[in-house]
Coordinates of N, CA, C and O in Angstrom, one line a residue:
X1 N 135.3 109.7 78.8 CA 134.5 110.7 80.0 C 134.1 111.0 80.0 O 133.6 111.2 82.1
X2 N 132.6 111.3 80.4 CA 131.8 111.1 81.5 C 131.0 110.9 82.0 O 130.9 110.8 83.3
X3 N 130.7 108.7 81.0 CA 130.5 108.3 82.4 C 131.0 108.0 83.6 O 131.2 107.6 84.6
X4 N 132.9 108.0 83.3 CA 133.5 108.0 84.4 C 133.6 109.1 85.9 O 133.7 109.2 86.2
X5 N 133.9 110.6 84.7 CA 132.8 111.8 85.4 C 131.3 111.6 86.7 O 132.0 111.4 87.5
X6 N 130.7 111.4 85.6 CA 129.5 110.6 86.7 C 130.0 109.9 87.7 O 129.6 110.3 89.2
X7 N 130.8 108.7 87.6 CA 131.0 107.2 88.6 C 132.1 108.7 89.1 O 131.3 107.9 90.5
X8 N 132.8 109.5 89.4 CA 132.9 109.8 90.9 C 132.5 110.8 91.0 O 132.7 110.5 92.1
X9 N 132.1 111.4 90.8 CA 130.9 111.9 91.5 C 129.4 111.6 92.2 O 129.2 111.8 92.9
X10 N 128.9 110.2 91.3 CA 128.4 109.7 92.3 C 129.1 109.0 93.5 O 128.7 109.5 94.8
X11 N 130.0 107.9 93.2 CA 130.7 108.0 94.7 C 130.6 106.4 94.6 O 129.7 106.1 94.4
X12 N 131.0 105.8 95.8 CA 130.8 104.2 95.5 C 130.8 104.4 97.6 O 131.6 104.8 98.4
X13 N 130.5 103.0 98.0 CA 130.5 103.4 99.4 C 130.2 102.0 99.6 O 130.8 101.0 99.1
X14 N 130.9 101.7 101.7 CA 131.6 101.2 102.2 C 130.6 99.9 102.9 O 129.5 101.0 103.8
X15 N 130.6 98.8 102.9 CA 129.4 97.6 104.6 C 130.7 98.0 105.8 O 131.4 97.1 106.0
X16 N 129.4 98.9 106.8 CA 130.2 98.9 108.2 C 130.4 97.9 108.8 O 131.7 97.3 109.2
X17 N 129.5 96.8 109.0 CA 130.4 95.5 108.5 C 131.6 95.0 108.3 O 132.1 94.6 108.7
X18 N 130.8 94.4 107.3 CA 132.5 95.0 106.7 C 134.1 94.9 106.4 O 135.0 94.8 107.3
X19 N 133.9 96.7 107.2 CA 134.9 97.0 107.5 C 135.6 96.5 109.4 O 136.4 96.4 109.0
X20 N 134.7 96.9 109.4 CA 135.0 96.3 111.1 C 135.1 95.2 110.5 O 136.5 94.9 112.1
X21 N 134.3 94.1 110.7 CA 134.8 92.7 110.6 C 136.5 92.6 109.6 O 137.4 92.2 110.1
X22 N 137.1 93.5 108.8 CA 138.7 93.8 108.5 C 139.3 93.6 109.3 O 140.6 93.7 109.3
X23 N 139.1 95.6 110.1 CA 139.9 96.1 110.4 C 140.2 95.1 112.8 O 141.1 94.7 112.1
X24 N 139.2 94.4 112.3 CA 139.0 93.1 113.8 C 140.4 91.2 113.8 O 140.6 91.9 114.2
X25 N 140.2 91.3 112.2 CA 140.9 90.3 111.7 C 142.2 90.4 111.1 O 143.3 90.1 111.7
X26 N 142.0 91.7 110.7 CA 143.9 93.2 111.4 C 144.3 92.5 112.2 O 145.5 92.3 112.2
X27 N 143.5 93.1 112.3 CA 144.2 93.9 114.9 C 144.1 92.6 115.4 O 145.9 92.7 115.7
X28 N 144.1 91.7 115.1 CA 144.1 90.6 115.4 C 146.1 89.8 114.9 O 146.7 89.5 115.9
X29 N 145.7 89.1 114.0 CA 147.1 89.3 113.1 C 148.4 89.4 113.4 O 148.9 89.2 114.0
X30 N 148.1 91.2 113.4 CA 149.3 92.4 114.0 C 149.4 91.7 115.3 O 150.9 91.7 115.8
X31 N 148.6 91.9 115.6 CA 148.3 91.8 117.0 C 149.7 90.8 117.9 O 150.2 90.5 119.0
X32 N 148.5 90.0 117.2 CA 149.1 88.7 117.9 C 151.7 88.0 117.9 O 151.7 87.4 118.3
X33 N 151.2 88.9 116.6 CA 152.4 88.7 116.2 C 153.4 89.5 117.2 O 154.4 89.2 117.4
X34 N 153.3 90.6 117.1 CA 153.8 92.4 117.7 C 154.3 91.6 118.7 O 155.1 91.5 119.7
X35 N 152.8 90.6 120.1 CA 153.4 90.5 121.6 C 154.4 89.6 121.0 O 156.0 89.4 121.6
X36 N 154.4 88.8 120.2 CA 155.6 87.9 120.2 C 157.6 88.0 119.3 O 158.7 88.6 120.1
X37 N 156.9 89.6 118.3 CA 157.8 89.9 118.4 C 158.1 91.3 119.1 O 159.7 91.6 119.1
X38 N 158.4 91.5 120.0 CA 158.6 92.3 121.5 C 158.9 91.9 122.2 O 160.0 92.7 122.4
X39 N 158.8 89.8 122.6 CA 159.7 89.4 122.5 C 160.7 89.3 122.2 O 161.7 88.5 123.3
X40 N 160.7 88.8 121.9 CA 162.2 88.9 121.2 C 162.7 89.7 119.8 O 164.3 90.1 119.7
X41 N 162.8 91.0 120.9 CA 163.1 92.4 120.2 C 162.9 93.7 119.5 O 164.3 94.5 118.9
X42 N 162.2 92.8 118.6 CA 161.9 93.5 117.3 C 161.9 94.2 117.3 O 161.4 95.1 115.9
X43 N 160.4 94.9 118.2 CA 159.1 95.6 118.0 C 159.7 96.1 119.7 O 160.4 95.4 120.5
X44 N 159.6 98.0 120.2 CA 159.9 97.9 121.4 C 158.2 98.5 122.2 O 157.5 98.3 121.0
X45 N 158.1 97.8 123.2 CA 157.2 98.0 124.2 C 156.7 99.5 123.6 O 154.3 99.4 123.6
X46 N 156.9 101.0 122.9 CA 155.6 101.7 122.4 C 155.1 100.9 120.9 O 154.7 101.9 119.5
X47 N 155.6 99.7 120.2 CA 155.4 99.3 119.2 C 156.1 99.8 118.1 O 155.7 99.5 117.2
X48 N 156.7 100.5 118.0 CA 157.7 101.1 116.4 C 158.9 100.1 116.6 O 159.2 99.5 117.7
X49 N 159.4 99.8 115.7 CA 160.0 99.0 115.4 C 162.5 99.1 115.5 O 162.0 100.5 115.6
X50 N 162.5 98.1 116.0 CA 163.2 98.3 116.5 C 164.8 97.6 114.8 O 164.9 97.0 114.8
X51 N 165.1 99.4 114.0 CA 165.4 99.2 112.9 C 167.0 98.1 113.4 O 166.7 97.7 112.3
X52 N 167.2 98.6 114.4 CA 169.0 98.1 113.8 C 168.4 97.1 114.4 O 169.7 96.6 113.6
X53 N 167.5 96.7 115.9 CA 168.5 95.3 115.0 C 167.9 94.1 114.9 O 168.1 93.1 114.2
X54 N 166.7 94.4 113.5 CA 166.3 93.8 112.5 C 167.3 93.6 111.5 O 167.5 92.7 111.0
X55 N 167.7 94.6 111.3 CA 169.1 94.6 109.9 C 170.3 93.9 110.9 O 171.2 92.9 110.3
X56 N 170.4 94.3 111.8 CA 170.8 92.8 112.8 C 171.3 90.8 113.0 O 172.2 90.9 112.3
X57 N 169.1 91.2 112.4 CA 168.8 89.7 112.6 C 169.5 89.0 111.0 O 169.6 88.2 110.3
X58 N 168.4 90.0 109.8 CA 169.5 90.4 109.1 C 170.9 90.1 108.4 O 170.6 88.7 108.4
X59 N 171.7 90.2 108.8 CA 172.7 90.4 108.8 C 173.9 88.8 109.1 O 174.2 87.8 108.8
X60 N 173.2 88.6 110.9 CA 173.7 87.6 111.8 C 173.0 86.4 109.8 O 173.2 85.3 110.2
X61 N 170.9 86.7 109.4 CA 171.0 85.2 109.4 C 171.3 84.9 107.7 O 171.4 83.7 107.3
X62 N 171.9 85.9 107.4 CA 171.8 85.9 105.8 C 173.5 85.9 105.9 O 174.3 85.7 104.3
X63 N 174.1 85.9 107.0 CA 175.7 86.7 106.6 C 176.4 87.4 105.7 O 175.9 88.2 104.6
X64 N 177.2 86.9 103.9 CA 177.5 87.9 102.8 C 177.0 87.8 102.2 O 176.9 88.3 101.2
X65 N 176.0 87.1 101.9 CA 174.4 87.6 101.5 C 173.7 88.3 100.7 O 172.5 88.1 100.6
X66 N 174.1 88.8 102.6 CA 172.9 89.9 103.3 C 172.8 91.3 102.4 O 173.8 91.4 101.3
X67 N 171.7 91.4 101.6 CA 171.6 91.7 100.3 C 170.9 93.8 101.1 O 170.6 93.8 102.2
X68 N 172.6 94.4 100.3 CA 172.7 96.5 100.6 C 171.2 96.6 99.6 O 170.4 96.4 98.4
X69 N 171.3 98.4 100.3 CA 170.2 98.9 99.8 C 171.1 99.8 99.1 O 172.2 99.7 98.6
X70 N 170.5 100.7 98.2 CA 171.4 101.0 96.8 C 172.2 102.6 98.1 O 173.2 102.0 97.8
X71 N 172.3 102.8 98.8 CA 172.8 103.7 99.5 C 173.9 102.8 100.5 O 174.3 103.8 101.3
X72 N 173.6 101.9 100.4 CA 175.0 100.1 100.9 C 174.0 100.2 102.9 O 175.9 99.5 103.0
X73 N 173.1 100.5 103.3 CA 172.3 99.8 104.5 C 172.0 98.2 104.0 O 171.6 98.0 102.7
X74 N 172.0 97.6 105.1 CA 171.2 96.7 104.9 C 170.4 96.3 105.1 O 169.3 97.1 106.0
X75 N 169.7 95.2 103.5 CA 168.4 95.8 103.1 C 167.1 95.2 104.7 O 167.3 93.9 105.0
X76 N 165.9 95.2 104.3 CA 165.3 95.1 105.2 C 163.7 95.2 104.0 O 162.7 94.6 105.0
X77 N 164.0 94.3 103.6 CA 162.8 94.5 102.5 C 161.9 93.2 103.0 O 162.4 92.3 103.5
X78 N 160.6 93.3 102.2 CA 159.8 91.8 103.2 C 160.5 90.6 101.6 O 160.4 89.7 103.0
X79 N 160.3 90.7 101.1 CA 161.5 89.9 100.3 C 163.2 89.0 101.3 O 163.2 87.9 101.0
X80 N 163.5 90.4 101.8 CA 164.9 89.8 102.3 C 164.4 89.3 103.6 O 165.4 88.4 104.4
X81 N 163.4 89.1 104.0 CA 163.4 89.4 105.8 C 162.3 87.6 105.3 O 163.2 86.5 105.8
X82 N 162.1 87.5 104.2 CA 161.2 86.2 104.1 C 162.5 84.8 103.7 O 161.8 83.8 103.7
X83 N 163.4 85.5 102.7 CA 164.2 84.4 102.4 C 165.6 84.6 103.2 O 166.6 83.2 103.2
X84 N 165.1 84.6 105.2 CA 166.4 85.1 105.3 C 167.0 83.8 106.7 O 167.5 83.3 106.9
X85 N 164.9 82.9 106.8 CA 165.2 82.4 106.9 C 165.1 81.9 108.6 O 164.6 81.0 109.1
X86 N 164.9 83.0 109.5 CA 165.0 83.4 110.6 C 163.6 83.5 111.2 O 162.8 84.1 110.0
X87 N 162.9 82.7 111.5 CA 161.6 82.7 111.8 C 160.3 83.9 112.4 O 159.8 84.7 111.7
X88 N 162.6 84.3 113.1 CA 161.6 85.5 113.9 C 161.3 86.6 112.6 O 160.7 88.0 112.9
X89 N 162.1 87.0 111.5 CA 161.9 87.8 109.8 C 160.9 87.7 109.9 O 160.6 88.6 109.0
X90 N 160.8 86.2 109.4 CA 159.3 86.2 108.7 C 158.5 86.3 109.1 O 157.6 86.5 108.9
X91 N 158.1 86.5 110.1 CA 156.8 87.0 111.6 C 156.4 88.3 110.8 O 155.6 88.9 110.7
X92 N 157.7 88.8 111.3 CA 157.3 90.3 110.5 C 157.1 90.6 109.0 O 157.1 91.7 108.9
X93 N 158.4 89.7 108.3 CA 158.2 90.1 107.2 C 156.2 90.0 106.7 O 155.3 90.7 106.1
X94 N 155.7 88.7 107.6 CA 153.7 88.6 106.7 C 153.4 89.2 107.9 O 152.1 88.9 107.2
X95 N 153.5 90.0 108.9 CA 152.6 91.2 109.2 C 152.5 92.3 108.5 O 152.1 93.0 108.7
X96 N 153.9 92.4 107.5 CA 154.2 94.1 107.3 C 152.5 94.8 106.3 O 152.1 95.8 106.3
X97 N 152.0 93.2 105.8 CA 151.0 94.2 104.7 C 149.8 94.6 105.4 O 148.9 95.1 105.0
X98 N 150.0 93.2 106.5 CA 148.2 93.9 106.7 C 147.9 95.0 108.6 O 147.7 95.3 107.8
X99 N 149.5 95.3 108.4 CA 149.6 97.1 109.1 C 149.8 97.6 108.4 O 148.8 99.1 107.9
X100 N 150.4 97.8 106.6 CA 150.3 98.8 105.5 C 148.1 98.3 105.3 O 147.9 99.7 105.2
X101 N 147.3 97.5 105.8 CA 145.8 97.5 104.7 C 144.9 98.6 106.2 O 144.8 99.5 106.1
X102 N 145.8 98.5 107.4 CA 145.5 98.8 109.1 C 145.7 100.0 109.0 O 144.5 100.8 109.1
X103 N 147.0 100.7 107.9 CA 147.0 101.9 108.0 C 146.6 102.4 107.1 O 146.6 104.3 107.1
X104 N 146.8 102.2 106.4 CA 146.4 103.4 104.8 C 145.2 102.5 104.8 O 144.0 104.1 103.8
X105 N 144.1 101.1 103.9 CA 143.2 101.2 104.0 C 142.2 101.0 103.9 O 140.7 101.5 104.3
X106 N 142.4 100.6 106.1 CA 141.2 100.7 106.4 C 140.2 101.9 107.2 O 139.1 102.3 107.2
X107 N 141.7 103.6 107.0 CA 140.7 104.1 107.4 C 140.4 104.9 107.1 O 139.3 105.3 106.1
X108 N 140.3 104.8 105.2 CA 139.4 104.6 104.0 C 138.9 104.6 103.5 O 137.1 104.7 103.5
X109 N 138.1 102.9 104.3 CA 136.9 101.8 103.6 C 135.9 102.6 104.9 O 135.2 103.0 104.5
X110 N 136.8 102.2 106.1 CA 135.5 103.0 107.3 C 135.4 104.4 106.1 O 134.1 104.9 107.1
X111 N 136.1 106.0 106.0 CA 135.4 106.6 105.0 C 134.4 106.2 104.6 O 132.9 107.4 104.5
X112 N 133.9 105.7 104.0 CA 133.3 105.0 103.1 C 132.1 104.4 103.6 O 130.5 104.5 102.9
X113 N 132.4 104.5 105.2 CA 130.3 103.3 105.6 C 129.9 105.3 106.6 O 129.4 105.4 105.8
X114 N 130.4 106.4 106.6 CA 129.9 107.0 106.2 C 128.9 108.3 105.7 O 128.2 108.9 105.0
X115 N 130.9 108.4 104.1 CA 129.8 109.3 103.3 C 130.8 108.7 102.0 O 131.3 107.8 102.0
X116 N 129.9 108.5 101.2 CA 130.9 108.4 99.1 C 131.7 108.7 99.3 O 132.1 109.6 99.8
X117 N 133.1 107.8 98.8 CA 133.9 107.8 98.3 C 133.6 107.9 97.0 O 133.3 107.4 95.8
X118 N 134.5 109.5 96.4 CA 135.3 109.9 95.4 C 135.7 110.2 94.9 O 136.2 110.9 94.5
X119 N 135.7 108.8 93.6 CA 138.1 108.9 93.3 C 137.2 109.1 91.7 O 136.7 109.4 91.6
X120 N 138.4 110.2 91.4 CA 138.4 111.0 90.0 C 139.4 109.8 89.0 O 140.1 109.3 89.5
X121 N 139.0 109.5 88.2 CA 138.9 109.2 87.1 C 140.1 109.7 85.9 O 139.3 111.2 85.3
X122 N 140.0 108.9 85.3 CA 141.2 109.6 84.0 C 140.9 107.8 82.6 O 141.4 107.5 83.2
X123 N 142.4 109.5 81.8 CA 142.9 107.9 81.2 C 144.0 108.0 81.3 O 144.8 108.6 81.2
X124 N 145.3 107.0 81.7 CA 146.8 107.0 81.3 C 147.3 106.3 79.9 O 146.0 106.6 78.7
X125 N 148.3 106.9 79.3 CA 149.4 106.9 77.9 C 148.3 105.5 77.4 O 148.1 104.9 76.1
X126 N 148.2 103.9 77.6 CA 148.1 102.5 77.8 C 146.0 102.6 76.8 O 146.0 102.0 76.4
X127 N 145.2 103.7 77.6 CA 144.5 103.3 77.4 C 143.3 103.2 78.0 O 141.6 103.2 78.3
X128 N 144.3 102.5 79.4 CA 143.2 101.9 80.6 C 143.1 103.5 81.1 O 143.5 104.1 81.4
X129 N 142.1 103.0 82.3 CA 141.4 104.0 82.9 C 142.7 104.0 84.0 O 142.4 103.0 85.0
X130 N 142.3 105.3 85.1 CA 143.1 105.1 86.6 C 142.1 106.0 87.7 O 140.8 106.6 87.1
X131 N 142.1 105.2 88.2 CA 142.0 106.5 90.0 C 141.8 106.9 90.8 O 143.1 106.4 91.1
X132 N 142.2 108.3 91.1 CA 142.7 108.6 92.0 C 142.6 109.4 93.3 O 140.7 109.9 93.0
X133 N 142.7 109.7 94.3 CA 142.0 110.0 95.5 C 140.7 109.6 95.8 O 139.8 110.3 95.5
X134 N 140.4 108.8 96.1 CA 141.5 107.3 96.9 C 141.1 106.6 95.6 O 140.5 106.8 94.7
X135 N 142.6 106.4 95.3 CA 142.6 104.7 94.0 C 141.5 103.5 93.9 O 142.3 103.0 95.2
X136 N 140.1 103.3 94.0 CA 139.9 102.8 93.4 C 139.7 101.1 93.6 O 139.6 99.7 92.9
X137 N 140.6 101.0 92.3 CA 140.8 100.8 91.2 C 142.5 99.5 91.4 O 142.1 98.5 90.9
X138 N 143.1 100.3 92.6 CA 144.2 99.2 92.7 C 143.9 98.3 94.6 O 144.9 98.6 95.1
X139 N 142.9 98.1 94.7 CA 142.3 97.7 96.4 C 143.5 95.8 96.4 O 143.8 95.4 95.6
X140 N 143.6 96.3 97.4 CA 144.4 95.1 98.2 C 143.3 93.3 97.3 O 142.7 93.2 97.4
X141 N 144.4 92.9 97.7 CA 143.4 90.9 96.9 C 143.2 90.0 98.3 O 142.5 89.4 98.4
X142 N 144.4 91.3 99.3 CA 143.7 90.2 100.4 C 141.7 89.5 101.1 O 141.7 90.8 100.4
X143 N 142.2 88.6 101.1 CA 140.7 88.8 101.1 C 140.2 90.4 102.2 O 140.5 90.0 103.0
X144 N 139.3 90.7 101.9 CA 137.8 91.3 103.4 C 138.1 93.0 102.7 O 137.4 93.4 102.5
X145 N 139.0 93.1 101.7 CA 139.6 94.5 101.3 C 138.1 95.1 100.2 O 138.1 95.7 100.3
X146 N 138.5 94.4 99.1 CA 137.6 94.6 98.4 C 135.8 94.9 98.5 O 135.4 94.6 97.8
X147 N 135.9 92.8 99.8 CA 134.9 93.1 99.4 C 133.8 93.6 101.2 O 132.5 93.6 100.8
X148 N 134.3 95.3 100.7 CA 133.5 95.9 102.2 C 133.3 96.9 100.8 O 132.2 97.6 101.6
X149 N 133.5 97.5 99.6 CA 131.7 97.4 98.8 C 131.6 96.6 97.7 O 131.2 95.8 98.0
X150 N 129.7 97.7 98.1 CA 129.4 97.6 98.2 C 127.9 98.4 97.8 O 128.1 99.8 97.8
X151 N 127.5 98.3 96.4 CA 126.4 99.1 96.0 C 125.7 99.5 96.7 O 125.0 99.1 97.5
X152 N 125.1 100.8 96.2 CA 124.1 101.5 96.9 C 122.8 100.6 96.2 O 122.6 99.3 95.7
X153 N 121.1 100.8 97.8 CA 120.5 100.1 98.1 C 119.8 99.9 96.2 O 119.4 100.7 95.2
X154 N 118.7 98.4 95.6 CA 118.7 99.0 94.8 C 119.9 98.6 93.5 O 118.9 97.9 91.9
X155 N 120.3 98.6 93.3 CA 121.8 98.0 92.4 C 122.1 97.2 92.7 O 122.9 96.2 94.0
X156 N 123.1 97.1 91.7 CA 124.1 96.1 92.5 C 125.4 96.7 91.5 O 125.8 96.9 90.6
X157 N 126.3 95.8 91.8 CA 127.7 95.7 91.0 C 127.9 94.2 89.4 O 127.2 93.6 89.8
X158 N 128.3 95.4 89.0 CA 129.1 94.3 87.3 C 129.8 94.3 87.1 O 131.0 95.1 87.0
X159 N 131.0 92.9 86.6 CA 132.3 93.4 86.7 C 132.8 92.3 85.2 O 131.7 91.1 85.3
X160 N 134.4 92.7 84.5 CA 133.2 91.9 83.0 C 135.0 92.4 83.0 O 135.2 93.8 83.2
X161 N 135.7 91.1 83.3 CA 137.1 91.3 82.2 C 137.5 90.3 80.5 O 137.7 88.9 81.3
X162 N 137.3 90.9 79.5 CA 138.0 89.9 78.2 C 138.8 90.3 78.5 O 139.8 90.7 77.5
X163 N 139.3 88.7 78.4 CA 140.1 88.5 77.8 C 141.4 88.9 76.8 O 140.7 88.8 75.0
X164 N 142.3 88.9 77.2 CA 143.3 90.5 75.2 C 142.2 91.2 74.6 O 142.6 91.2 74.4
X165 N 141.2 92.0 75.3 CA 140.5 93.1 74.4 C 141.2 94.0 73.6 O 140.3 94.1 72.7
X166 N 141.6 93.9 74.4 CA 143.2 95.0 73.7 C 143.3 94.5 72.2 O 143.0 94.9 71.5
X167 N 143.8 93.6 72.5 CA 144.5 93.3 71.5 C 142.9 93.1 70.3 O 143.5 92.3 69.4
X168 N 141.9 92.1 71.2 CA 141.3 91.6 69.2 C 141.2 93.1 70.0 O 141.1 93.1 67.8
X169 N 140.5 94.0 69.8 CA 140.6 95.3 70.1 C 141.5 96.1 68.3 O 140.1 96.4 66.9
X170 N 142.7 95.5 68.4 CA 143.7 96.2 67.9 C 143.5 95.3 66.5 O 143.5 95.7 65.3
X171 N 143.3 94.2 66.8 CA 143.9 93.4 65.2 C 142.5 93.3 64.1 O 142.3 93.5 63.2
X172 N 141.2 94.2 65.2 CA 140.6 94.1 64.4 C 140.0 96.0 63.0 O 140.0 96.4 61.8
X173 N 140.9 96.2 64.6 CA 141.2 97.4 63.9 C 142.8 97.8 63.1 O 142.3 98.2 61.0
X174 N 143.3 96.7 62.8 CA 143.7 96.7 61.3 C 143.2 95.7 60.3 O 143.6 95.8 59.3
X175 N 142.0 95.0 60.6 CA 141.2 94.4 59.6 C 140.5 95.1 59.3 O 141.0 95.3 57.5
X176 N 139.9 95.8 59.5 CA 139.2 97.3 59.0 C 140.2 98.8 57.9 O 139.9 98.2 56.9
X177 N 141.2 98.8 58.8 CA 142.1 99.0 58.2 C 142.7 99.1 56.7 O 143.0 99.7 55.9
X178 N 143.3 98.0 57.7 CA 144.7 97.5 56.3 C 143.9 95.4 55.4 O 144.7 94.9 54.8
X179 N 142.8 95.6 55.8 CA 142.6 94.2 55.4 C 142.6 92.9 55.7 O 142.5 91.3 55.6
X180 N 143.9 92.8 56.6 CA 144.8 91.6 57.5 C 145.6 91.7 58.1 O 146.1 93.5 58.9
X181 N 146.0 90.9 59.3 CA 146.4 91.8 60.2 C 146.7 90.0 60.9 O 146.2 88.8 61.5
X182 N 148.0 90.1 61.0 CA 148.8 88.3 61.7 C 148.4 88.7 63.3 O 148.4 87.5 63.4
X183 N 148.2 89.6 64.1 CA 147.6 89.6 65.7 C 145.7 88.7 65.4 O 146.2 88.3 65.9
X184 N 145.6 89.6 64.4 CA 144.4 88.6 64.4 C 143.8 86.9 63.8 O 143.3 85.9 64.4
X185 N 145.1 87.4 62.9 CA 145.3 85.1 62.2 C 146.1 84.5 64.0 O 144.9 83.1 64.3
X186 N 146.2 85.3 64.4 CA 147.2 84.2 65.6 C 145.6 84.4 66.4 O 145.8 83.3 67.5
X187 N 145.2 85.4 67.5 CA 144.3 85.0 68.2 C 143.6 84.4 67.5 O 142.6 83.5 68.2
X188 N 142.8 84.2 65.7 CA 141.6 82.7 65.8 C 142.1 82.0 65.8 O 141.7 80.7 65.9
X189 N 143.5 81.6 65.7 CA 144.0 81.0 65.2 C 143.6 79.6 67.2 O 144.6 78.3 67.6

């Protein structure tokens, strides 16, 4: 708990140039798609999505196979849009992740260029660590977001991920307590 507390207190910084490059890349991707989607009627001129038109297009593309939400409305999930076979709906799906990154992650990353981000660390039932306010442990896999985090001057980041570490640890505990472990035999094999 103490090292996690210190990690949260010390905080993390982000690189202004990397954040700017990420934001520009995402904005370009979204803006290019937005021009097409507005022309096709899926977005209004004020950049709000026309959900009625999106649902109509999903229904037209998938017909009887159209998935519904639990409340009975036409699903507009990314998976549904991708499976529709409609190029415009697929384009809409392709930018949804970029839009989320722009609205959720870029503002957070920008804050880290001005002052440290100080997440709260804790432990969950599985024994793994968690981070909140902000959750820096589950950054997007899309290139650019994770790369915005930088070590302080004179420091470096080290990452180590031990394959099945928890299972190996449990197998060793079983060996120590009981002198045998099927799990240990399986892992050794």
